[in-house]
PDB file of C-alpha atoms in Angstrom:
ATOM      1  CA  MET A   8       4.304  -1.782   8.058  1.00 69.00           C
ATOM      2  CA  LYS A   9       7.365   0.458   8.238  1.00 78.00           C
ATOM      3  CA  SER A  10       9.748  -2.321   9.262  1.00 78.00           C
ATOM      4  CA  GLU A  11       8.338  -4.698   6.647  1.00 92.00           C
ATOM      5  CA  ILE A  12       9.167  -2.228   3.894  1.00 95.00           C
ATOM      6  CA  LEU A  13      12.396  -0.655   5.144  1.00 97.00           C
ATOM      7  CA  LEU A  14      14.103  -3.710   6.630  1.00 96.00           C
ATOM      8  CA  PRO A  15      14.673  -5.440   3.247  1.00 96.00           C
ATOM      9  CA  LEU A  16      16.510  -2.308   2.078  1.00 98.00           C
ATOM     10  CA  LYS A  17      19.076  -2.318   4.893  1.00 97.00           C
ATOM     11  CA  GLN A  18      22.677  -2.348   3.676  1.00 98.00           C
ATOM     12  CA  GLY A  19      21.445  -2.931   0.145  1.00 98.00           C
ATOM     13  CA  LEU A  20      21.517  -1.485  -3.356  1.00 98.00           C
ATOM     14  CA  ILE A  21      18.494   0.381  -4.700  1.00 98.00           C
ATOM     15  CA  VAL A  22      18.573   1.014  -8.441  1.00 98.00           C
ATOM     16  CA  SER A  23      16.972   4.135  -9.871  1.00 98.00           C
ATOM     17  CA  CYS A  24      15.431   3.154 -13.205  1.00 98.00           C
ATOM     18  CA  GLN A  25      14.722   6.346 -15.113  1.00 97.00           C
ATOM     19  CA  ALA A  26      15.390   7.826 -18.535  1.00 97.00           C
ATOM     20  CA  PRO A  27      15.111  11.274 -20.159  1.00 95.00           C
ATOM     21  CA  VAL A  28      11.629  11.976 -21.527  1.00 95.00           C
ATOM     22  CA  ASP A  29      13.053  12.324 -25.054  1.00 96.00           C
ATOM     23  CA  SER A  30      14.784   8.942 -24.907  1.00 97.00           C
ATOM     24  CA  PRO A  31      13.402   5.734 -26.437  1.00 96.00           C
ATOM     25  CA  LEU A  32      14.117   4.206 -23.037  1.00 97.00           C
ATOM     26  CA  HIS A  33      11.418   6.391 -21.486  1.00 97.00           C
ATOM     27  CA  HIS A  34       8.756   3.749 -21.952  1.00 97.00           C
ATOM     28  CA  PRO A  35       6.962   1.657 -19.308  1.00 98.00           C
ATOM     29  CA  ILE A  36       8.047  -1.630 -20.888  1.00 98.00           C
ATOM     30  CA  VAL A  37      11.713  -0.608 -20.938  1.00 98.00           C
ATOM     31  CA  ILE A  38      11.691   0.878 -17.442  1.00 98.00           C
ATOM     32  CA  SER A  39       9.997  -2.205 -16.014  1.00 98.00           C
ATOM     33  CA  ALA A  40      12.550  -4.426 -17.771  1.00 98.00           C
ATOM     34  CA  MET A  41      15.379  -2.388 -16.218  1.00 98.00           C
ATOM     35  CA  ALA A  42      13.772  -2.762 -12.810  1.00 98.00           C
ATOM     36  CA  LYS A  43      13.254  -6.492 -13.179  1.00 98.00           C
ATOM     37  CA  ALA A  44      16.843  -6.963 -14.352  1.00 98.00           C
ATOM     38  CA  ALA A  45      18.103  -4.983 -11.352  1.00 98.00           C
ATOM     39  CA  ILE A  46      16.067  -7.086  -8.929  1.00 98.00           C
ATOM     40  CA  ASN A  47      17.159 -10.310 -10.635  1.00 98.00           C
ATOM     41  CA  ARG A  48      20.797  -9.329 -10.088  1.00 98.00           C
ATOM     42  CA  GLY A  49      20.384  -8.581  -6.392  1.00 98.00           C
ATOM     43  CA  ALA A  50      19.009  -5.052  -5.997  1.00 98.00           C
ATOM     44  CA  VAL A  51      16.849  -4.814  -2.875  1.00 98.00           C
ATOM     45  CA  GLY A  52      14.525  -2.195  -4.344  1.00 98.00           C
ATOM     46  CA  VAL A  53      14.029   0.291  -7.159  1.00 98.00           C
ATOM     47  CA  ARG A  54      13.312   3.990  -7.456  1.00 98.00           C
ATOM     48  CA  ILE A  55      10.852   4.884 -10.221  1.00 98.00           C
ATOM     49  CA  ASP A  56       9.519   8.158 -11.658  1.00 98.00           C
ATOM     50  CA  THR A  57       5.946   8.756 -12.923  1.00 98.00           C
ATOM     51  CA  PRO A  58       2.781   6.822 -12.049  1.00 98.00           C
ATOM     52  CA  THR A  59       2.730   5.057 -15.418  1.00 98.00           C
ATOM     53  CA  HIS A  60       6.209   3.651 -14.940  1.00 98.00           C
ATOM     54  CA  ILE A  61       5.558   2.741 -11.306  1.00 98.00           C
ATOM     55  CA  GLU A  62       2.455   0.808 -12.312  1.00 98.00           C
ATOM     56  CA  ALA A  63       4.398  -1.107 -14.971  1.00 98.00           C
ATOM     57  CA  VAL A  64       7.214  -1.926 -12.560  1.00 98.00           C
ATOM     58  CA  ARG A  65       4.773  -3.022  -9.867  1.00 98.00           C
ATOM     59  CA  GLN A  66       3.542  -5.731 -12.210  1.00 98.00           C
ATOM     60  CA  GLN A  67       7.084  -7.091 -12.525  1.00 97.00           C
ATOM     61  CA  VAL A  68       8.576  -6.854  -9.017  1.00 97.00           C
ATOM     62  CA  SER A  69       7.418  -7.449  -5.471  1.00 97.00           C
ATOM     63  CA  GLN A  70      10.388  -5.717  -3.831  1.00 98.00           C
ATOM     64  CA  PRO A  71       9.974  -2.180  -2.422  1.00 98.00           C
ATOM     65  CA  ILE A  72       9.383   0.616  -4.921  1.00 98.00           C
ATOM     66  CA  ILE A  73      10.358   4.173  -4.031  1.00 98.00           C
ATOM     67  CA  GLY A  74       8.002   6.160  -6.227  1.00 98.00           C
ATOM     68  CA  LEU A  75       8.069   9.789  -7.244  1.00 98.00           C
ATOM     69  CA  TRP A  76       6.661  12.099  -9.865  1.00 98.00           C
ATOM     70  CA  LYS A  77       8.879  14.809 -11.282  1.00 98.00           C
ATOM     71  CA  GLN A  78       6.678  17.792 -11.992  1.00 95.00           C
ATOM     72  CA  GLN A  79       7.776  21.205 -13.158  1.00 94.00           C
ATOM     73  CA  ILE A  80       5.412  23.718 -11.538  1.00 95.00           C
ATOM     74  CA  PRO A  81       5.750  27.280 -12.903  1.00 96.00           C
ATOM     75  CA  GLY A  82       7.186  29.589 -10.279  1.00 96.00           C
ATOM     76  CA  PHE A  83       8.586  26.828  -8.067  1.00 97.00           C
ATOM     77  CA  GLU A  84      11.928  25.021  -8.001  1.00 96.00           C
ATOM     78  CA  VAL A  85      10.741  21.891  -6.167  1.00 97.00           C
ATOM     79  CA  TYR A  86      10.006  19.130  -8.657  1.00 97.00           C
ATOM     80  CA  ILE A  87      10.137  15.734  -6.924  1.00 98.00           C
ATOM     81  CA  THR A  88       6.509  14.954  -6.010  1.00 98.00           C
ATOM     82  CA  PRO A  89       5.951  18.639  -5.188  1.00 97.00           C
ATOM     83  CA  ARG A  90       2.230  18.469  -4.292  1.00 97.00           C
ATOM     84  CA  PHE A  91      -0.003  16.163  -2.293  1.00 98.00           C
ATOM     85  CA  GLU A  92      -2.013  15.420  -5.437  1.00 97.00           C
ATOM     86  CA  ASP A  93       1.182  14.096  -7.027  1.00 98.00           C
ATOM     87  CA  ALA A  94       1.737  11.876  -4.010  1.00 98.00           C
ATOM     88  CA  VAL A  95      -1.801  10.539  -4.392  1.00 98.00           C
ATOM     89  CA  ALA A  96      -1.062   9.484  -7.968  1.00 98.00           C
ATOM     90  CA  VAL A  97       2.215   7.846  -6.926  1.00 98.00           C
ATOM     91  CA  ALA A  98       0.476   5.959  -4.137  1.00 98.00           C
ATOM     92  CA  LYS A  99      -2.315   4.722  -6.401  1.00 98.00           C
ATOM     93  CA  SER A 100       0.213   3.445  -8.936  1.00 98.00           C
ATOM     94  CA  GLY A 101       1.655   0.999  -6.415  1.00 98.00           C
ATOM     95  CA  ALA A 102       4.676   2.626  -4.757  1.00 98.00           C
ATOM     96  CA  ASP A 103       5.582   1.507  -1.243  1.00 98.00           C
ATOM     97  CA  ILE A 104       7.541   4.626  -0.354  1.00 98.00           C
ATOM     98  CA  ILE A 105       6.835   8.106  -1.719  1.00 98.00           C
ATOM     99  CA  ALA A 106       9.872  10.311  -2.324  1.00 98.00           C
ATOM    100  CA  ILE A 107       9.320  14.047  -1.963  1.00 98.00           C
ATOM    101  CA  ASP A 108      11.492  17.125  -2.341  1.00 98.00           C
ATOM    102  CA  ALA A 109      12.081  18.046   1.286  1.00 98.00           C
ATOM    103  CA  THR A 110      14.415  20.992   0.748  1.00 98.00           C
ATOM    104  CA  LEU A 111      13.664  24.344   2.357  1.00 96.00           C
ATOM    105  CA  ARG A 112      12.372  25.808  -0.902  1.00 97.00           C
ATOM    106  CA  GLU A 113       8.855  27.162  -1.247  1.00 96.00           C
ATOM    107  CA  ARG A 114       6.196  24.650  -2.288  1.00 95.00           C
ATOM    108  CA  PRO A 115       3.039  25.057  -4.399  1.00 93.00           C
ATOM    109  CA  GLN A 116      -0.327  25.677  -2.751  1.00 89.00           C
ATOM    110  CA  GLY A 117       1.289  26.739   0.513  1.00 91.00           C
ATOM    111  CA  GLU A 118       2.188  23.187   1.461  1.00 95.00           C
ATOM    112  CA  THR A 119       5.139  22.550   3.743  1.00 96.00           C
ATOM    113  CA  VAL A 120       7.165  19.480   4.564  1.00 97.00           C
ATOM    114  CA  ARG A 121       5.748  19.640   8.081  1.00 97.00           C
ATOM    115  CA  ASN A 122       2.171  19.165   6.866  1.00 97.00           C
ATOM    116  CA  LEU A 123       2.807  17.131   3.715  1.00 98.00           C
ATOM    117  CA  ILE A 124       4.556  14.193   5.381  1.00 98.00           C
ATOM    118  CA  PRO A 125       1.862  13.569   8.033  1.00 98.00           C
ATOM    119  CA  LYS A 126      -0.819  13.945   5.361  1.00 98.00           C
ATOM    120  CA  ILE A 127       0.801  11.243   3.223  1.00 98.00           C
ATOM    121  CA  HIS A 128       0.991   8.970   6.265  1.00 98.00           C
ATOM    122  CA  GLN A 129      -2.567   9.555   7.402  1.00 98.00           C
ATOM    123  CA  GLU A 130      -4.455   9.748   4.115  1.00 98.00           C
ATOM    124  CA  LEU A 131      -2.393   7.488   1.865  1.00 98.00           C
ATOM    125  CA  GLY A 132      -0.876   5.063   4.350  1.00 97.00           C
ATOM    126  CA  LYS A 133       2.519   5.261   2.645  1.00 98.00           C
ATOM    127  CA  LEU A 134       6.052   5.753   3.933  1.00 98.00           C
ATOM    128  CA  VAL A 135       7.928   8.915   2.975  1.00 98.00           C
ATOM    129  CA  MET A 136      11.488   9.352   1.763  1.00 98.00           C
ATOM    130  CA  ALA A 137      12.602  12.955   2.182  1.00 98.00           C
ATOM    131  CA  ASP A 138      15.043  14.065  -0.528  1.00 98.00           C
ATOM    132  CA  VAL A 139      17.211  16.843   0.913  1.00 98.00           C
ATOM    133  CA  ASP A 140      20.247  18.952   0.129  1.00 98.00           C
ATOM    134  CA  SER A 141      21.354  19.979   3.630  1.00 97.00           C
ATOM    135  CA  LEU A 142      21.513  18.865   7.239  1.00 98.00           C
ATOM    136  CA  GLU A 143      18.989  21.528   8.242  1.00 98.00           C
ATOM    137  CA  ALA A 144      16.435  20.257   5.742  1.00 98.00           C
ATOM    138  CA  ALA A 145      17.129  16.681   6.854  1.00 98.00           C
ATOM    139  CA  LYS A 146      16.427  17.534  10.484  1.00 98.00           C
ATOM    140  CA  ILE A 147      13.179  19.307   9.633  1.00 98.00           C
ATOM    141  CA  ALA A 148      12.024  16.374   7.522  1.00 98.00           C
ATOM    142  CA  ALA A 149      12.886  13.870  10.245  1.00 98.00           C
ATOM    143  CA  ASP A 150      11.062  15.972  12.833  1.00 98.00           C
ATOM    144  CA  ALA A 151       8.049  16.053  10.498  1.00 98.00           C
ATOM    145  CA  GLY A 152       7.971  12.253  10.482  1.00 98.00           C
ATOM    146  CA  ALA A 153       9.923  11.224   7.381  1.00 98.00           C
ATOM    147  CA  ASP A 154      10.550   7.488   7.460  1.00 98.00           C
ATOM    148  CA  CYS A 155      13.931   7.855   5.766  1.00 98.00           C
ATOM    149  CA  VAL A 156      15.992  10.764   4.478  1.00 98.00           C
ATOM    150  CA  GLY A 157      18.139  10.834   1.354  1.00 98.00           C
ATOM    151  CA  THR A 158      21.064  12.988   0.245  1.00 98.00           C
ATOM    152  CA  THR A 159      19.408  13.024  -3.194  1.00 98.00           C
ATOM    153  CA  LEU A 160      19.348  16.747  -3.893  1.00 98.00           C
ATOM    154  CA  TYR A 161      22.822  17.733  -2.699  1.00 97.00           C
ATOM    155  CA  GLY A 162      24.447  19.472  -5.646  1.00 95.00           C
ATOM    156  CA  TYR A 163      21.129  19.933  -7.468  1.00 94.00           C
ATOM    157  CA  THR A 164      19.692  22.996  -5.735  1.00 95.00           C
ATOM    158  CA  GLN A 165      20.673  26.643  -6.038  1.00 93.00           C
ATOM    159  CA  ALA A 166      22.181  26.541  -2.547  1.00 93.00           C
ATOM    160  CA  THR A 167      24.407  23.560  -3.417  1.00 94.00           C
ATOM    161  CA  GLN A 168      24.846  23.937  -7.182  1.00 91.00           C
ATOM    162  CA  HIS A 169      28.588  24.515  -6.876  1.00 93.00           C
ATOM    163  CA  GLN A 170      29.056  21.239  -4.995  1.00 93.00           C
ATOM    164  CA  SER A 171      29.505  17.825  -6.567  1.00 91.00           C
ATOM    165  CA  PRO A 172      27.603  14.850  -5.218  1.00 94.00           C
ATOM    166  CA  PRO A 173      27.947  12.614  -3.399  1.00 94.00           C
ATOM    167  CA  SER A 174      28.684  14.482  -0.180  1.00 92.00           C
ATOM    168  CA  PHE A 175      30.058  11.910   2.196  1.00 97.00           C
ATOM    169  CA  GLU A 176      30.445  14.725   4.712  1.00 96.00           C
ATOM    170  CA  LEU A 177      26.706  15.451   4.615  1.00 97.00           C
ATOM    171  CA  LEU A 178      25.970  11.724   4.745  1.00 98.00           C
ATOM    172  CA  THR A 179      28.107  11.350   7.864  1.00 98.00           C
ATOM    173  CA  GLN A 180      26.457  14.332   9.542  1.00 98.00           C
ATOM    174  CA  MET A 181      23.003  12.954   8.816  1.00 98.00           C
ATOM    175  CA  VAL A 182      23.904   9.478  10.054  1.00 98.00           C
ATOM    176  CA  ASN A 183      25.293  10.907  13.292  1.00 98.00           C
ATOM    177  CA  GLN A 184      22.491  13.372  13.989  1.00 98.00           C
ATOM    178  CA  LEU A 185      19.282  11.718  12.743  1.00 98.00           C
ATOM    179  CA  GLN A 186      17.310   8.909  14.309  1.00 96.00           C
ATOM    180  CA  VAL A 187      15.836   7.716  10.998  1.00 97.00           C
ATOM    181  CA  PRO A 188      17.502   5.694   8.217  1.00 98.00           C
ATOM    182  CA  VAL A 189      19.718   7.757   5.930  1.00 98.00           C
ATOM    183  CA  ILE A 190      19.903   6.767   2.279  1.00 98.00           C
ATOM    184  CA  CYS A 191      22.840   7.885   0.161  1.00 98.00           C
ATOM    185  CA  GLU A 192      21.731   8.941  -3.300  1.00 98.00           C
ATOM    186  CA  GLY A 193      23.291  11.129  -5.950  1.00 97.00           C
ATOM    187  CA  GLY A 194      26.680  10.935  -7.625  1.00 96.00           C
ATOM    188  CA  ILE A 195      27.465   7.308  -6.795  1.00 97.00           C
ATOM    189  CA  SER A 196      29.435   6.287  -9.872  1.00 96.00           C
ATOM    190  CA  SER A 197      31.259   3.106  -8.882  1.00 97.00           C
ATOM    191  CA  PRO A 198      30.811  -0.010  -6.756  1.00 97.00           C
ATOM    192  CA  GLU A 199      33.604   1.266  -4.519  1.00 97.00           C
ATOM    193  CA  MET A 200      31.740   4.519  -3.822  1.00 97.00           C
ATOM    194  CA  ALA A 201      28.573   2.585  -3.026  1.00 98.00           C
ATOM    195  CA  LYS A 202      30.481   0.440  -0.532  1.00 98.00           C
ATOM    196  CA  GLN A 203      32.046   3.548   1.008  1.00 98.00           C
ATOM    197  CA  ALA A 204      28.601   5.064   1.563  1.00 98.00           C
ATOM    198  CA  LEU A 205      27.439   1.936   3.380  1.00 98.00           C
ATOM    199  CA  ASP A 206      30.635   1.843   5.436  1.00 98.00           C
ATOM    200  CA  LEU A 207      29.924   5.422   6.519  1.00 98.00           C
ATOM    201  CA  GLY A 208      26.580   4.356   7.917  1.00 98.00           C
ATOM    202  CA  ALA A 209      24.128   4.752   5.059  1.00 98.00           C
ATOM    203  CA  TYR A 210      21.106   2.517   5.558  1.00 98.00           C
ATOM    204  CA  ALA A 211      21.056   1.843   1.817  1.00 98.00           C
ATOM    205  CA  VAL A 212      22.511   3.322  -1.344  1.00 98.00           C
ATOM    206  CA  VAL A 213      20.705   4.415  -4.507  1.00 98.00           C
ATOM    207  CA  VAL A 214      22.522   4.219  -7.840  1.00 98.00           C
ATOM    208  CA  GLY A 215      20.922   5.529 -11.001  1.00 97.00           C
ATOM    209  CA  GLY A 216      22.857   6.949 -13.919  1.00 96.00           C
ATOM    210  CA  ALA A 217      25.940   4.797 -13.400  1.00 97.00           C
ATOM    211  CA  ILE A 218      23.780   1.713 -13.984  1.00 97.00           C
ATOM    212  CA  THR A 219      20.762   2.754 -16.032  1.00 97.00           C
ATOM    213  CA  GLY A 220      21.787   6.072 -17.595  1.00 96.00           C
ATOM    214  CA  ILE A 221      22.537   4.851 -21.096  1.00 96.00           C
ATOM    215  CA  ASP A 222      21.824   8.196 -22.771  1.00 96.00           C
ATOM    216  CA  LEU A 223      24.192  10.225 -20.601  1.00 93.00           C
ATOM    217  CA  LEU A 224      26.847   7.519 -20.530  1.00 96.00           C
ATOM    218  CA  VAL A 225      26.947   7.294 -24.331  1.00 97.00           C
ATOM    219  CA  GLN A 226      27.163  11.083 -24.565  1.00 95.00           C
ATOM    220  CA  ALA A 227      30.093  11.107 -22.151  1.00 94.00           C
ATOM    221  CA  TYR A 228      31.951   8.383 -24.045  1.00 97.00           C
ATOM    222  CA  GLN A 229      31.219  10.001 -27.407  1.00 97.00           C
ATOM    223  CA  LYS A 230      32.493  13.357 -26.176  1.00 95.00           C
ATOM    224  CA  ALA A 231      35.687  11.715 -24.983  1.00 96.00           C
ATOM    225  CA  VAL A 232      36.409   9.753 -28.140  1.00 97.00           C
ATOM    226  CA  SER A 233      35.585  12.752 -30.355  1.00 94.00           C
ATOM    227  CA  ALA A 234      37.910  15.135 -28.543  1.00 81.00           C
TER     228      ALA A 234
END
């Protein structure tokens, strides 16, 4: 099952189709249209947030879906599919791969990456993408059985908040030291950067805001023209 899902992603573009919750784009019909458009233009897979959106996208595409559920749990910083119950919902909605926050930060209900990943494998029968911010976290996730590891959270945690993604240095370290596919995600803002990530050994590259982030892109342009 693993090779059937991961192999189509190799050396390809995965498009993250998401939108802010206060945006008109944050609607299952719109998100699924984004995903279908991405697949029609050659994307090998999509990354989708929330069970409702995953379910809508699943009806439109047969290519691999990396699913997640961003949840803000009081008292905890982890927010990408932070609990097993969130993973259950993502699995039931039709995702092929479940993305989880695999940083070293404390998790709700005493869960750890070391027990969460095997539990997803055994009870849900789904692959796991470990979103990390450091080489140490990547190694722990890989040792715990993660099927692929992403640079997703570099620059987005307290430990890395002063860094700007993407970190090609971290990507290179992960490629050289891990035995599982490494996916470059976060901060890819041009086709040239995406190609560079693949040239450095990334198994696949995820691009989100630079393709689907209409709200933030318009804000950036408006700020520039109003200056």
